[in-house]
Amino acid sequence: MTEANGSNGVNPDKDLNAENLPGRRGDQGEPIRVQRGMFGANNGGDTTGYGGLVRPVRLPGQATRPYGGWFDEVADELEGALEEQSLLPENAIEKTVVDRGELTFHIAREHLPRVARTLRDDPALRFELCTGVSGVHFPGDKGRELHAVYHLRSITHNRMIRLEVSAPDDDPHIPSIVDVYPTNDWHERETYDFFGLIFDGHPALTRIMMPDDWQGFPQRKDYPLGGIPVEYKGAQIPAPDQRRSYS
């Protein structure tokens, strides 16, 4: 596969890594926050040696044509198939990202089921398998803090792409695609359990790991780091984010 221009599949900072800083992305993409310290700790608890690091955190931005290799073919076929259904591609596809050798379509949540069904059924696309959905929480990505990421594989054409859908914290609803990809049943339940994304139309959206009456969603980044205190032989051990720092 031929890599596209810009940041397509290549870390734009690969020649700047002499300082060995983690995860640098240069000035490309969409800034969502500024991170201070390697893990964002601001209470003296960062003992990694990167406590003085200050860098912007950016999401990959819109790619420009040509994307490279078969990426353009998939994008053309998807856009053409949506137009045949009287759906303007720009209304369904918010942006197309090519980053680190992966093709990602950011889909407007209301059009997710139709796009997923098109990717599955169109003969030129044939993404028959969805290997699940993962949740991501970006508190600094205002208005779209919660993301659902789907990995689709075409066994027919031996290709893999990603779909990404976002929703705000105060309206965490995304349509379920269990009708299109039945194997997503438990993946959507797990994502709901840990991130609080509500998959509308899911046949049985319930907790899968946490107790039914559990408050909060443990993998959101604003969830308390340490969870709950632990009692050990009569002594209370505080949660990690409440313990004394030795740095």
Steps between C-alpha positions, in 0.01 A plus 500: 500500500627845413487740790314824438640842561514694826464281809371195313629208697820674606572680823562859385753539780708190423806716428454693825512202733861553606370644827307174556179674599192275508226512240593825324278601210632838387265778392268278293144413594238644732621620843275391788712584806847567636657222704739579783712207610507164331167389648339836564556485878502841664516412870862387528416136437682468167820308579591419138754776455278666240329727753620814322382392157249737338350403165174539308279195450360485149266270313589420137346748257321464168708326233517633145480308176661287381491280810723236339461139392154346536387769746375718212313206347316428825418869555369536142288185523351601835417852384347367178291241685365765739409728210305212342295496821433875468730578793758770445840357605599825673194468725599151613881520495620782723864451407738239364826443682807312381746460784766239580399287205131482600190635327232640730161641404347730762127442466210718618331287763151514349634346177712226659261205435458587133873547447577173680243310293636653179856400590381147571271442199650694209685249275793735446545551877391179678616576854331189633656497847491755782749397767332715764461853630729679743421808704729801539454801724658836412376750763671783310327424169208729579165396358625155397668372813395137451620303200405153378753332269408205277750277318361350179669229299430388145575131463413520131750778422742451793464857626441666835357845577372684806180693566493760774187660643486769768241621749501766772515415870156648554338297217692169485275329246622304195287264287567131552626303201424157646244451221781542247780327693346265762842431655497857631239403760737451793752756377236774516399383847861518621546849350179614668614352832841669504436825309127567534434508126135410446447293186143571397322193367725247672294190594622485864724788600603412857815499709742224409786537753386741768204441737166624369484775763858624448531878482708643217701354214849384603691563174400862458795727565311703759429189707696486831834333429503267797143385514407415859710458818604146598471356850789273597514340845307785651709775337370727227721529191406816308441498128816569291400857417473576874831350616806692607750587228868420560637725228 
